[in-house]
Coordinates of C-alpha atoms and ligand atoms in Angstrom, one line a residue:
M1 CA 4.7 2.7 8.8
C2 CA 7.3 0.4 10.3
G3 CA 6.9 -3.3 10.7
I4 CA 6.5 -5.1 14.0
V5 CA 6.9 -8.7 14.9
G6 CA 6.6 -10.6 18.2
Y7 CA 6.6 -14.2 19.4
I8 CA 5.8 -16.0 22.6
G9 CA 5.7 -19.8 22.8
H10 CA 7.9 -22.8 22.7
R11 CA 10.1 -22.2 19.6
D12 CA 13.2 -20.1 19.3
A13 CA 11.8 -16.6 18.8
Y14 CA 14.8 -15.2 16.9
P15 CA 14.5 -16.9 13.5
I16 CA 10.7 -16.2 13.5
I17 CA 11.3 -12.5 14.2
I18 CA 14.1 -12.1 11.7
K19 CA 12.2 -13.8 8.9
G20 CA 9.1 -11.9 9.8
L21 CA 10.9 -8.6 9.7
Q22 CA 12.3 -9.5 6.3
R23 CA 8.7 -10.0 5.1
L24 CA 7.7 -6.7 6.6
E25 CA 10.5 -4.7 5.2
Y26 CA 8.1 -3.3 2.6
R27 CA 6.8 -1.2 5.5
G28 CA 10.1 0.5 6.2
Y29 CA 13.7 -0.4 6.1
D30 CA 16.0 2.3 7.5
S31 CA 16.8 0.6 10.7
A32 CA 15.9 -2.6 12.6
G33 CA 16.1 -4.2 16.0
V34 CA 15.3 -7.2 18.1
A35 CA 14.8 -7.9 21.8
L36 CA 14.9 -11.5 23.1
Y37 CA 14.3 -12.7 26.6
D38 CA 16.7 -15.6 27.4
G39 CA 15.2 -16.7 30.7
N40 CA 17.1 -14.1 32.8
S41 CA 17.4 -10.9 30.9
I42 CA 16.8 -9.0 27.7
N43 CA 19.3 -9.2 24.9
L44 CA 18.9 -6.3 22.6
S45 CA 20.4 -5.7 19.2
K46 CA 19.7 -2.6 17.0
T47 CA 21.2 -1.1 13.9
K48 CA 20.8 1.4 11.2
G49 CA 20.2 -0.3 7.9
K50 CA 18.2 -3.3 6.8
V51 CA 17.2 -6.5 8.5
D52 CA 20.2 -8.3 6.9
D53 CA 22.4 -5.8 8.8
L54 CA 20.6 -6.5 12.0
K55 CA 21.1 -10.3 11.4
S56 CA 24.8 -9.9 11.0
K57 CA 25.1 -7.6 14.0
S58 CA 22.9 -9.7 16.4
E59 CA 24.4 -13.0 15.4
S60 CA 27.8 -11.8 16.4
T61 CA 27.0 -9.7 19.5
I62 CA 24.1 -11.2 21.5
S63 CA 22.7 -14.4 22.8
L64 CA 19.9 -15.5 20.4
K65 CA 18.3 -17.8 23.0
G66 CA 14.7 -17.4 24.1
S67 CA 11.1 -18.1 23.2
L68 CA 9.9 -14.6 23.9
G69 CA 10.9 -11.7 21.7
I70 CA 9.9 -8.7 19.7
G71 CA 11.4 -7.0 16.6
H72 CA 11.0 -3.9 14.5
T73 CA 11.9 -2.6 11.0
R74 CA 11.6 1.2 10.9
W75 CA 10.6 4.0 8.7
A76 CA 11.9 7.0 10.6
T77 CA 9.4 9.6 11.9
H78 CA 11.0 11.0 15.1
G79 CA 14.8 11.0 15.0
V80 CA 17.2 10.1 12.2
P81 CA 17.7 6.5 11.3
N82 CA 20.6 5.4 13.6
D83 CA 21.3 2.6 16.0
V84 CA 20.0 4.5 19.0
N85 CA 16.7 5.5 17.5
S86 CA 16.0 2.0 16.3
H87 CA 13.4 0.0 18.2
P88 CA 13.0 -1.9 20.5
H89 CA 13.3 0.7 23.3
L90 CA 13.9 -0.1 26.9
S91 CA 12.4 1.7 29.8
N92 CA 14.8 3.4 32.3
S93 CA 14.7 0.4 34.7
G94 CA 15.5 -1.9 31.8
E95 CA 12.5 -4.0 32.7
L96 CA 10.0 -3.0 30.0
V97 CA 10.7 -3.3 26.3
I98 CA 8.6 -1.9 23.5
I99 CA 8.2 -1.8 19.7
H100 CA 5.9 0.8 18.1
N101 CA 4.6 1.6 14.7
G102 CA 3.0 5.1 14.5
I103 CA 3.5 8.5 16.0
I104 CA 2.9 9.9 19.5
E105 CA 2.0 13.5 18.8
N106 CA 2.2 14.8 22.3
Y107 CA 5.4 13.0 23.2
D108 CA 7.3 16.3 23.8
S109 CA 5.1 17.4 26.7
I110 CA 5.1 13.9 28.2
K111 CA 8.9 13.7 27.9
K112 CA 9.3 17.0 29.7
E113 CA 7.1 15.8 32.5
L114 CA 9.0 12.5 32.8
I115 CA 12.3 14.4 32.8
K116 CA 11.1 16.4 35.8
R117 CA 10.4 13.1 37.5
G118 CA 14.0 11.9 36.9
Y119 CA 13.7 9.9 33.7
T120 CA 16.5 10.1 31.2
F121 CA 16.3 9.6 27.4
H122 CA 18.9 8.2 25.0
S123 CA 17.0 8.5 21.7
D124 CA 15.1 11.2 19.9
T125 CA 12.1 8.9 19.6
D126 CA 8.5 9.3 20.7
T127 CA 8.6 5.5 21.4
E128 CA 11.1 5.8 24.2
V129 CA 8.8 8.3 25.8
L130 CA 5.9 5.9 25.6
V131 CA 7.7 3.0 27.3
N132 CA 8.8 5.2 30.1
L133 CA 5.3 6.6 30.5
I134 CA 4.1 3.0 30.9
E135 CA 6.8 2.4 33.4
E136 CA 5.9 5.5 35.4
V137 CA 2.2 4.6 35.5
K138 CA 3.1 1.0 36.5
N139 CA 5.2 2.2 39.4
Q140 CA 3.0 5.1 40.5
E141 CA -0.3 3.2 40.4
G142 CA 1.1 -0.1 41.4
V143 CA -0.7 -1.9 38.6
K144 CA 0.3 -4.7 36.3
L145 CA 1.7 -4.2 32.8
G146 CA -1.7 -4.5 30.9
K147 CA -3.3 -1.8 33.1
A148 CA -0.3 0.4 32.9
V149 CA -0.4 0.2 29.1
Q150 CA -4.1 1.1 29.1
I151 CA -3.7 4.1 31.4
A152 CA -0.7 5.4 29.5
L153 CA -2.4 5.1 26.1
N154 CA -5.3 7.1 27.4
Q155 CA -2.8 9.9 28.0
V156 CA -1.3 9.9 24.5
V157 CA -2.5 11.5 21.3
G158 CA -1.5 9.9 18.0
A159 CA -1.4 6.6 16.3
Y160 CA 0.2 3.3 17.3
A161 CA 0.5 -0.4 17.1
I162 CA 2.6 -1.5 20.0
A163 CA 3.9 -4.7 21.6
V164 CA 5.5 -4.5 25.0
F165 CA 6.7 -7.0 27.6
D166 CA 8.0 -7.0 31.1
V167 CA 11.1 -8.9 32.0
K168 CA 9.6 -9.6 35.4
K169 CA 6.6 -11.3 33.8
P170 CA 7.9 -13.1 30.8
D171 CA 4.8 -15.2 30.1
E172 CA 2.9 -12.3 28.4
I173 CA 3.0 -9.6 25.7
V174 CA 0.7 -6.7 25.8
V175 CA -0.4 -5.2 22.5
A176 CA -2.6 -2.3 21.5
K177 CA -3.7 -0.5 18.3
L178 CA -4.9 2.8 17.1
G179 CA -4.5 3.7 13.4
S180 CA -1.7 1.2 12.6
P181 CA -2.4 -2.4 11.9
L182 CA -1.8 -5.3 14.3
A183 CA -2.5 -9.0 13.6
I184 CA -2.3 -11.8 16.2
G185 CA -1.6 -15.3 15.0
I186 CA -2.8 -18.0 17.3
G187 CA -1.0 -21.4 17.2
Q188 CA -0.8 -24.4 19.6
D189 CA 0.5 -22.9 22.8
E190 CA 2.1 -20.0 21.0
F191 CA 1.2 -16.6 19.7
F192 CA 2.6 -14.4 17.0
I193 CA 2.2 -10.6 16.6
A194 CA 2.8 -8.7 13.4
S195 CA 1.8 -5.8 11.3
D196 CA 0.3 -8.2 8.8
A197 CA -0.1 -12.0 8.7
S198 CA 2.9 -12.7 6.5
P199 CA 5.4 -13.3 9.3
F200 CA 3.4 -16.2 10.8
I201 CA 1.5 -17.7 7.9
E202 CA 3.7 -20.8 7.8
F203 CA 2.9 -21.5 11.5
T204 CA -0.8 -20.8 11.7
N205 CA -3.8 -19.8 9.6
N206 CA -5.7 -18.7 12.7
A207 CA -5.5 -15.0 13.3
M208 CA -7.3 -12.0 14.6
Y209 CA -6.9 -8.3 13.8
L210 CA -7.1 -5.8 16.6
E211 CA -9.6 -2.9 15.9
D212 CA -8.7 0.7 16.7
E213 CA -8.6 1.5 20.4
E214 CA -8.3 -2.1 21.4
M215 CA -5.6 -3.8 23.4
A216 CA -4.9 -7.4 24.2
I217 CA -3.0 -9.2 26.9
I218 CA -1.5 -12.3 25.3
R219 CA -0.5 -14.8 28.0
L220 CA 0.9 -18.3 27.5
G221 CA -1.6 -21.0 28.4
K222 CA -4.5 -18.5 28.6
E223 CA -7.1 -17.1 26.2
I224 CA -6.3 -13.8 24.7
K225 CA -7.9 -11.0 26.8
L226 CA -9.2 -8.2 24.7
R227 CA -10.3 -4.8 26.0
K228 CA -11.3 -1.3 24.8
I229 CA -8.5 1.0 25.7
K230 CA -10.9 3.9 26.6
D231 CA -13.5 2.3 28.8
D232 CA -12.0 -1.1 29.7
S233 CA -15.0 -2.9 28.2
V234 CA -14.5 -6.5 27.2
V235 CA -14.2 -7.4 23.5
Y236 CA -14.7 -10.9 22.2
P237 CA -11.9 -12.1 19.9
N238 CA -13.0 -12.6 16.3
I239 CA -10.6 -15.3 15.1
K240 CA -10.5 -16.0 11.4
E241 CA -9.0 -18.6 9.1
L242 CA -6.7 -16.8 6.7
Q243 CA -6.5 -17.8 3.0
L244 CA -3.0 -16.5 2.4
N245 CA -0.3 -19.1 1.5
I246 CA 3.4 -18.9 1.8
E247 CA 4.2 -19.1 -2.0
E248 CA 2.3 -15.9 -2.5
I249 CA 4.7 -13.9 -0.4
E250 CA 7.9 -15.3 -1.8
K251 CA 9.8 -14.3 -5.0
G252 CA 9.0 -17.5 -6.8
G253 CA 12.2 -17.4 -9.0
Y254 CA 12.1 -13.8 -9.9
D255 CA 15.0 -11.5 -9.0
H256 CA 12.7 -8.9 -7.5
F257 CA 9.1 -8.7 -6.2
M258 CA 8.4 -5.9 -8.6
L259 CA 9.2 -8.0 -11.6
K260 CA 7.2 -10.9 -10.2
E261 CA 4.3 -8.7 -9.6
I262 CA 4.5 -7.1 -13.1
Y263 CA 4.4 -10.7 -14.5
E264 CA 1.5 -11.7 -12.2
Q265 CA -0.8 -9.2 -13.8
P266 CA -2.6 -11.5 -16.3
R267 CA -3.4 -13.8 -13.4
A268 CA -4.2 -11.0 -11.0
I269 CA -6.6 -9.3 -13.4
L270 CA -8.3 -12.7 -14.0
D271 CA -8.6 -13.3 -10.3
T272 CA -10.1 -9.8 -9.9
Y273 CA -13.0 -10.6 -12.3
R274 CA -13.2 -14.3 -11.6
G275 CA -16.6 -15.2 -10.3
R276 CA -17.8 -11.6 -10.8
L277 CA -17.8 -11.3 -14.6
L278 CA -20.2 -13.9 -16.2
A279 CA -19.9 -12.8 -19.8
D280 CA -21.9 -15.8 -21.1
K281 CA -24.8 -14.8 -18.9
G282 CA -24.3 -11.1 -19.5
L283 CA -23.9 -10.5 -15.8
I284 CA -21.6 -8.8 -13.3
K285 CA -22.0 -10.0 -9.8
M286 CA -20.4 -7.9 -7.0
A287 CA -22.1 -8.3 -3.6
G288 CA -20.9 -5.0 -2.3
V289 CA -22.4 -3.2 -5.3
D290 CA -25.5 -5.4 -5.7
E291 CA -26.5 -4.9 -2.1
N292 CA -26.2 -1.1 -2.4
I293 CA -27.2 -0.6 -6.0
E294 CA -29.7 2.1 -5.1
K295 CA -27.1 4.2 -3.3
F296 CA -24.9 4.1 -6.5
L297 CA -27.8 4.8 -8.9
N298 CA -29.2 7.6 -6.8
A299 CA -25.9 9.3 -6.0
N300 CA -25.5 12.9 -7.0
R301 CA -21.9 12.2 -7.7
I302 CA -19.1 9.8 -6.8
I303 CA -16.1 11.1 -5.0
I304 CA -12.9 9.0 -5.3
V305 CA -10.2 9.4 -2.7
A306 CA -6.8 7.8 -2.8
C307 CA -3.1 8.5 -2.7
G308 CA -0.2 7.8 -5.1
T309 CA -0.8 5.0 -7.6
S310 CA -4.2 4.3 -6.2
W311 CA -5.1 8.0 -7.0
H312 CA -4.0 7.4 -10.6
A313 CA -6.4 4.4 -10.7
G314 CA -9.0 6.8 -9.4
L315 CA -8.3 9.2 -12.3
V316 CA -8.8 6.3 -14.8
A317 CA -12.0 5.5 -13.0
E318 CA -13.2 9.1 -13.4
Y319 CA -13.0 8.6 -17.2
I320 CA -14.7 5.2 -17.0
F321 CA -17.6 6.2 -14.7
E322 CA -18.4 9.4 -16.6
D323 CA -17.9 8.0 -20.1
L324 CA -19.6 4.6 -19.6
A325 CA -22.1 5.1 -16.8
R326 CA -22.6 8.9 -17.1
I327 CA -22.2 9.5 -13.4
P328 CA -20.3 12.6 -12.3
V329 CA -17.1 11.9 -10.5
E330 CA -14.5 13.9 -8.6
V331 CA -11.1 12.5 -7.8
E332 CA -9.3 13.8 -4.8
Y333 CA -6.0 13.3 -3.1
A334 CA -7.1 11.9 0.3
S335 CA -4.6 14.1 2.1
E336 CA -6.2 17.3 0.6
F337 CA -9.8 16.2 0.8
R338 CA -9.6 15.5 4.6
Y339 CA -8.4 19.0 5.4
R340 CA -10.2 21.2 3.0
N341 CA -13.7 21.1 4.6
P342 CA -15.3 19.5 1.5
V343 CA -19.0 19.7 0.8
I344 CA -20.3 16.1 1.3
T345 CA -23.9 15.1 1.6
D346 CA -25.8 11.8 2.2
K347 CA -26.4 11.7 -1.6
D348 CA -22.7 11.3 -2.3
V349 CA -20.9 8.0 -2.7
L350 CA -17.3 8.0 -1.7
I351 CA -15.0 5.3 -3.2
A352 CA -11.7 4.9 -1.3
I353 CA -9.0 3.1 -3.3
S354 CA -6.1 1.6 -1.4
Q355 CA -3.8 -1.4 -2.1
S356 CA -2.7 -1.7 1.5
G357 CA -6.0 -0.6 3.1
E358 CA -3.9 1.1 5.7
T359 CA -3.0 4.5 4.2
A360 CA -3.6 7.1 7.0
D361 CA -4.9 9.9 4.8
T362 CA -7.3 7.7 2.9
L363 CA -8.6 6.3 6.2
A364 CA -9.1 9.8 7.6
A365 CA -11.0 10.8 4.4
I366 CA -13.3 7.8 4.8
K367 CA -14.0 8.8 8.4
L368 CA -14.8 12.3 7.4
A369 CA -17.2 11.2 4.6
K370 CA -18.9 8.8 6.9
E371 CA -19.5 11.5 9.5
K372 CA -21.1 13.7 6.8
G373 CA -23.5 10.9 5.9
A374 CA -22.0 9.7 2.6
F375 CA -22.0 6.0 1.6
V376 CA -18.4 4.8 1.6
F377 CA -17.2 2.0 -0.6
G378 CA -13.7 0.6 -0.4
V379 CA -11.5 -0.9 -3.2
C380 CA -8.7 -2.6 -1.3
N381 CA -6.3 -5.4 -1.9
V382 CA -5.3 -6.5 1.6
V383 CA -8.1 -8.6 3.1
G384 CA -9.1 -7.5 6.6
S385 CA -7.2 -4.2 6.3
S386 CA -8.3 -1.1 8.2
I387 CA -10.0 0.5 5.2
S388 CA -11.8 -2.7 4.3
R389 CA -13.2 -2.7 7.8
E390 CA -14.0 1.0 8.0
T391 CA -16.0 1.3 4.8
D392 CA -19.8 0.6 4.5
A393 CA -19.2 -2.0 1.7
G394 CA -16.5 -2.8 -0.8
A395 CA -14.8 -5.0 -3.3
Y396 CA -11.4 -6.6 -3.0
T397 CA -9.0 -6.5 -5.9
H398 CA -7.7 -10.1 -5.2
A399 CA -4.3 -9.2 -6.7
G400 CA -2.5 -11.3 -4.0
P401 CA 0.2 -9.7 -1.8
E402 CA 2.0 -6.9 -3.4
I403 CA 5.4 -6.6 -1.7
G404 CA 7.4 -4.4 -4.1
V405 CA 7.1 -0.8 -2.9
A406 CA 6.3 0.4 -6.4
S407 CA 2.7 -0.5 -7.0
T408 CA 2.1 -2.5 -10.2
K409 CA -0.6 -5.2 -10.1
A410 CA -2.5 -3.2 -7.6
F411 CA -3.0 -0.5 -10.2
T412 CA -4.3 -2.8 -13.0
T413 CA -6.5 -4.7 -10.6
Q414 CA -8.0 -1.6 -9.1
I415 CA -8.8 -0.4 -12.6
T416 CA -10.4 -3.8 -13.3
V417 CA -12.7 -3.6 -10.2
L418 CA -13.7 0.0 -11.0
T419 CA -14.4 -1.0 -14.6
L420 CA -16.7 -3.8 -13.4
I421 CA -18.6 -1.4 -11.2
A422 CA -18.9 1.2 -14.0
L423 CA -20.1 -1.4 -16.4
K424 CA -22.6 -2.7 -14.0
L425 CA -24.0 0.8 -13.3
A426 CA -24.0 1.6 -17.0
K427 CA -26.2 -1.5 -17.5
E428 CA -28.5 -0.7 -14.6
K429 CA -29.0 2.9 -15.7
G430 CA -29.8 1.7 -19.2
V431 CA -27.0 3.7 -20.7
F432 CA -25.7 0.5 -22.3
S433 CA -27.7 -1.8 -24.5
Q434 CA -27.4 -5.5 -23.7
S435 CA -25.2 -6.0 -26.8
K436 CA -22.8 -3.2 -26.0
Y437 CA -22.6 -4.5 -22.5
H438 CA -21.9 -8.0 -23.7
E439 CA -19.2 -6.8 -26.0
F440 CA -17.5 -5.0 -23.1
L441 CA -17.7 -8.1 -20.9
T442 CA -16.2 -10.3 -23.6
E443 CA -13.4 -7.8 -24.2
L444 CA -12.6 -7.6 -20.5
E445 CA -12.2 -11.3 -20.6
N446 CA -9.6 -10.9 -23.3
I447 CA -7.4 -8.6 -21.3
P448 CA -5.3 -11.1 -19.4
S449 CA -4.1 -12.7 -22.6
K450 CA -3.5 -9.2 -24.1
V451 CA -1.4 -8.3 -21.0
E452 CA 0.6 -11.6 -21.6
K453 CA 1.3 -10.4 -25.1
V454 CA 2.5 -7.0 -23.9
L455 CA 4.8 -8.7 -21.4
L456 CA 6.5 -10.3 -24.5
S457 CA 8.0 -6.9 -25.2
N458 CA 10.1 -7.1 -22.1
A459 CA 13.4 -7.6 -24.1
L460 CA 12.6 -4.6 -26.3
V461 CA 11.7 -2.4 -23.3
E462 CA 15.1 -3.4 -21.7
Q463 CA 16.9 -2.2 -24.8
V464 CA 15.0 1.1 -24.6
A465 CA 15.9 1.3 -20.9
A466 CA 19.6 0.9 -21.7
V467 CA 19.4 4.0 -24.1
Y468 CA 17.7 6.3 -21.5
K469 CA 19.1 5.0 -18.2
D470 CA 21.3 8.1 -17.7
A471 CA 18.6 10.6 -18.4
T472 CA 18.1 13.2 -15.7
N473 CA 14.6 14.3 -16.7
C474 CA 11.8 12.6 -18.6
L475 CA 8.4 13.6 -19.8
Y476 CA 5.4 11.3 -20.0
L477 CA 2.4 12.3 -22.1
G478 CA -1.0 10.8 -22.7
R479 CA -4.5 12.0 -23.3
G480 CA -7.9 10.9 -22.1
Y481 CA -7.8 7.5 -20.5
N482 CA -4.1 7.4 -20.9
F483 CA -3.3 10.7 -19.2
P484 CA -3.4 9.0 -15.7
V485 CA -1.2 6.3 -17.2
A486 CA 1.4 9.0 -18.1
L487 CA 1.2 10.2 -14.5
E488 CA 1.7 6.6 -13.3
G489 CA 4.6 6.0 -15.6
A490 CA 6.3 9.1 -14.3
L491 CA 5.7 8.1 -10.7
K492 CA 7.1 4.6 -11.3
L493 CA 10.3 6.1 -12.8
K494 CA 10.8 8.7 -10.0
E495 CA 10.2 6.4 -7.1
I496 CA 12.5 3.5 -8.1
S497 CA 15.2 5.1 -10.3
Y498 CA 15.3 8.6 -8.8
I499 CA 15.1 10.2 -12.2
H500 CA 13.0 13.3 -12.3
A501 CA 9.9 12.7 -14.4
E502 CA 6.7 14.5 -15.1
G503 CA 3.4 13.2 -16.4
Y504 CA 1.2 15.6 -18.5
P505 CA -1.9 15.5 -20.6
A506 CA -0.3 15.6 -24.1
A507 CA -2.1 18.8 -25.1
E508 CA -1.0 20.7 -22.0
M509 CA 2.6 20.4 -23.2
K510 CA 2.5 23.5 -25.2
H511 CA 1.3 25.5 -22.1
G512 CA 4.7 25.2 -20.5
P513 CA 6.6 21.9 -20.4
I514 CA 7.5 22.2 -24.1
A515 CA 10.1 24.7 -23.0
L516 CA 12.0 21.7 -21.5
I517 CA 12.3 19.8 -24.7
D518 CA 15.6 19.6 -26.4
E519 CA 17.7 16.7 -27.8
H520 CA 18.4 15.4 -24.3
M521 CA 14.8 15.0 -23.2
P522 CA 13.2 11.6 -23.6
V523 CA 9.4 11.9 -24.0
F524 CA 7.3 8.8 -23.4
V525 CA 4.1 9.2 -25.3
I526 CA 1.1 6.9 -25.2
A527 CA -0.4 7.1 -28.7
T528 CA -2.8 4.2 -29.0
K529 CA -5.2 4.2 -32.0
K530 CA -8.4 5.1 -30.2
G531 CA -7.4 7.8 -27.7
H532 CA -7.4 11.1 -29.7
Y533 CA -4.8 9.5 -31.9
E534 CA -4.5 12.3 -34.5
K535 CA -4.1 14.9 -31.8
V536 CA -1.4 12.9 -30.0
V537 CA 0.4 12.5 -33.3
S538 CA 0.4 16.3 -33.7
N539 CA 1.9 16.5 -30.2
I540 CA 4.6 14.0 -31.3
Q541 CA 5.3 16.2 -34.3
E542 CA 5.8 19.2 -31.9
I543 CA 8.3 17.2 -29.8
K544 CA 10.1 16.0 -32.9
S545 CA 10.5 19.5 -34.3
R546 CA 12.3 20.4 -31.0
K547 CA 14.6 17.4 -31.3
G548 CA 13.1 15.6 -28.3
K549 CA 13.5 11.8 -28.2
I550 CA 10.2 10.0 -28.6
I551 CA 9.4 6.6 -27.2
A552 CA 5.9 5.8 -28.1
I553 CA 3.4 3.2 -26.9
V554 CA 1.3 2.4 -29.9
T555 CA -1.4 0.0 -31.1
E556 CA -0.1 -3.1 -32.9
G557 CA 0.5 -2.4 -36.6
D558 CA 0.8 1.4 -36.2
E559 CA 2.8 2.9 -39.1
M560 CA 2.3 6.7 -38.6
V561 CA 3.9 7.0 -35.2
R562 CA 6.6 4.4 -36.0
D563 CA 7.8 6.8 -38.7
L564 CA 8.1 9.7 -36.2
A565 CA 9.3 8.0 -33.0
D566 CA 12.8 6.9 -32.0
H567 CA 11.3 3.8 -30.4
V568 CA 7.9 2.2 -30.5
I569 CA 6.5 -0.5 -28.2
E570 CA 3.3 -2.1 -29.4
V571 CA 0.3 -3.1 -27.4
P572 CA -2.7 -5.1 -28.7
E573 CA -5.8 -3.3 -29.8
T574 CA -8.6 -3.0 -27.3
F575 CA -11.5 -0.7 -26.3
E576 CA -10.3 2.7 -25.5
S577 CA -11.4 2.5 -21.8
L578 CA -9.5 -0.7 -21.4
T579 CA -6.2 0.6 -22.9
P580 CA -4.7 1.7 -19.5
L581 CA -4.6 -2.0 -18.5
L582 CA -2.2 -2.6 -21.4
T583 CA -0.3 0.7 -21.9
T584 CA 0.8 0.8 -18.3
I585 CA 2.7 -2.5 -18.5
P586 CA 5.7 -1.3 -20.7
L587 CA 6.1 1.7 -18.5
Q588 CA 6.3 -0.5 -15.4
L589 CA 8.9 -2.7 -17.1
L590 CA 10.8 0.4 -18.3
S591 CA 11.1 1.9 -14.8
Y592 CA 12.1 -1.6 -13.5
H593 CA 15.0 -2.0 -16.0
I594 CA 16.2 1.6 -15.7
A595 CA 16.3 1.3 -11.9
L596 CA 18.2 -2.0 -12.1
M597 CA 20.7 -0.6 -14.6
R598 CA 21.3 2.4 -12.3
G599 CA 22.0 0.0 -9.4
C600 CA 18.9 1.1 -7.4
N601 CA 17.2 -1.0 -4.9
V602 CA 14.1 -1.8 -7.0
D603 CA 11.9 -3.4 -4.2
Q604 CA 13.0 -1.0 -1.5
P605 CA 13.6 2.5 -2.9
R606 CA 15.1 5.0 -0.7
N607 CA 13.0 7.1 1.7
L608 CA 9.8 5.1 0.9
A609 CA 7.7 2.5 2.5
K610 CA 4.9 0.4 1.1
S611 CA 2.1 1.4 3.6
V612 CA 2.0 5.1 4.5
T613 CA 0.3 4.8 7.9
V614 CA 1.4 8.3 8.9
E615 CA -0.2 11.5 7.5
Ligands
M6R701 O1 -1.8 1.3 -0.1 P1 -2.2 2.4 -0.9 O2 -2.7 2.1 -2.3 O3 -3.2 3.3 -0.2 O4 -0.9 3.3 -1.1 C1 -1.0 4.6 -1.8 C2 0.4 5.0 -2.1 O5 1.2 5.2 -1.0 C3 1.1 4.1 -3.1 O6 0.3 3.9 -4.3 C4 2.4 4.7 -3.5 O7 2.3 5.8 -4.3 C5 3.2 3.6 -4.3 N1 4.6 3.6 -3.8 C6 3.3 3.9 -5.7 O8 4.0 2.9 -6.4

């Protein structure tokens, strides 16, 4: 996690770095720092807190001059978030300065060795160890910065995206990557470095992404020199033109990114199937699936790996693939899968789902499955992300940048992509008749307008939020396709409002959680008409008899649940397998409003970061 930004060129580096760090705060926000070279020396400012705190501190304490600088926004791994542990870190001589996203696992043994050689350390971080190791190599071997970085990185175990410069050679920045993302923006006589392209998109569309185990020497007036860290072999830069635009990464009039992203869902879902779903022709076109159709059709099973919200989308996909395409599916937490010695064969297809495309556990699961010969397919949102590059084939969700830490449009667009794949396979396998297939495609095309309709319930959801904002515990129940939605609803509430919440399959309630129900327990129940409706109604009766408060998500026009529940929120009718795309929306809005009413930071909840690039 952590966000890194660097600049070398002819503009003032400071405003670029600060704005860039603000855009990268989704990656971590417990402390921040900046180092600027003013022509003579390095001016360093670091603070616990957010980038705004850094701005106030640096603008009153250091010179902001200079066209070379690096900055960092941190999600603490080694050492508590405080001023000293914040990046950038200086080497003992004060000549080298570094920013780092990742973890150096063997930092302790290196630190002990450096201490023996007379080095002193001020912070608890692994990063300060790395910059001093680079300094030691540089001095001992008499090499330039680039070579010293390379030798030092060959001694470390762990993950990193780093940027480092030498005050004695202020025309270059050296960067390297293993496991954490690093993009380089290439302008006219200027270069930008960042964890993603958002910090430099208004300056240049030309960018390249470092691959794992690559490093680059970025020197003013010169071509970027790329090398493999291990064997020093030359790599040729693959410069791309990015499609991202600046409006996509700003709030566009909404108070929070999360709210903007909730409201973007009709458009995002449409963008996900645009050009892929051709209902009039009865066709789904997805290059990544089309080119590998035999792999899917001959698969023994599909294994889905993901984390968090993406794992919930995977659970929805399990229902969809098995129900519609009759293909056996297993859904696994990537973090468990990678370490449990799973049985994988070359007849398995592994689908990895990830919004960011950078989640460390999901990446590791992909590598494991590839080693064992499985065909690996990625469902990612971030174009060019590590997972999208590591997989054999894939499909982007096209949701546009998701900045709010709580995933919203990523979830619904992941489900949309997975539905398209399942429908395509159902058709290819002959499980679906042409007319059933056609009906599905047409209904999928209706989903964006139905999501618009659900969004109209925002004011009602806000009223419900006001009633339950002080709850200390909540239960979320759903069955079938809506069981994962219950899990997702509970996760949304936990992560942004810090209320304890549990999601359960409704029928499991009587095997334990029912003991929790009393007049203080709000229970959010998804009770749409097609998903085991009568059974869920019975579950609602059970809650009511124990005086639990019932907030039900129901199909438009429902009377039976309305009579039982304390509050109902309606969603339009649709096919059962498509209901998660609608029922999840009120739960997203609910957690948003509750978090806001409790004074929580909706877009940057405590202890979290958007991309979890550490295991
Ligand atoms: O980028 P990914 O989809 O791989 O991220 C997975 C989880 O870290 C993510 O979904 C997380 O659970 C969100 N904060 C949930 O809102």
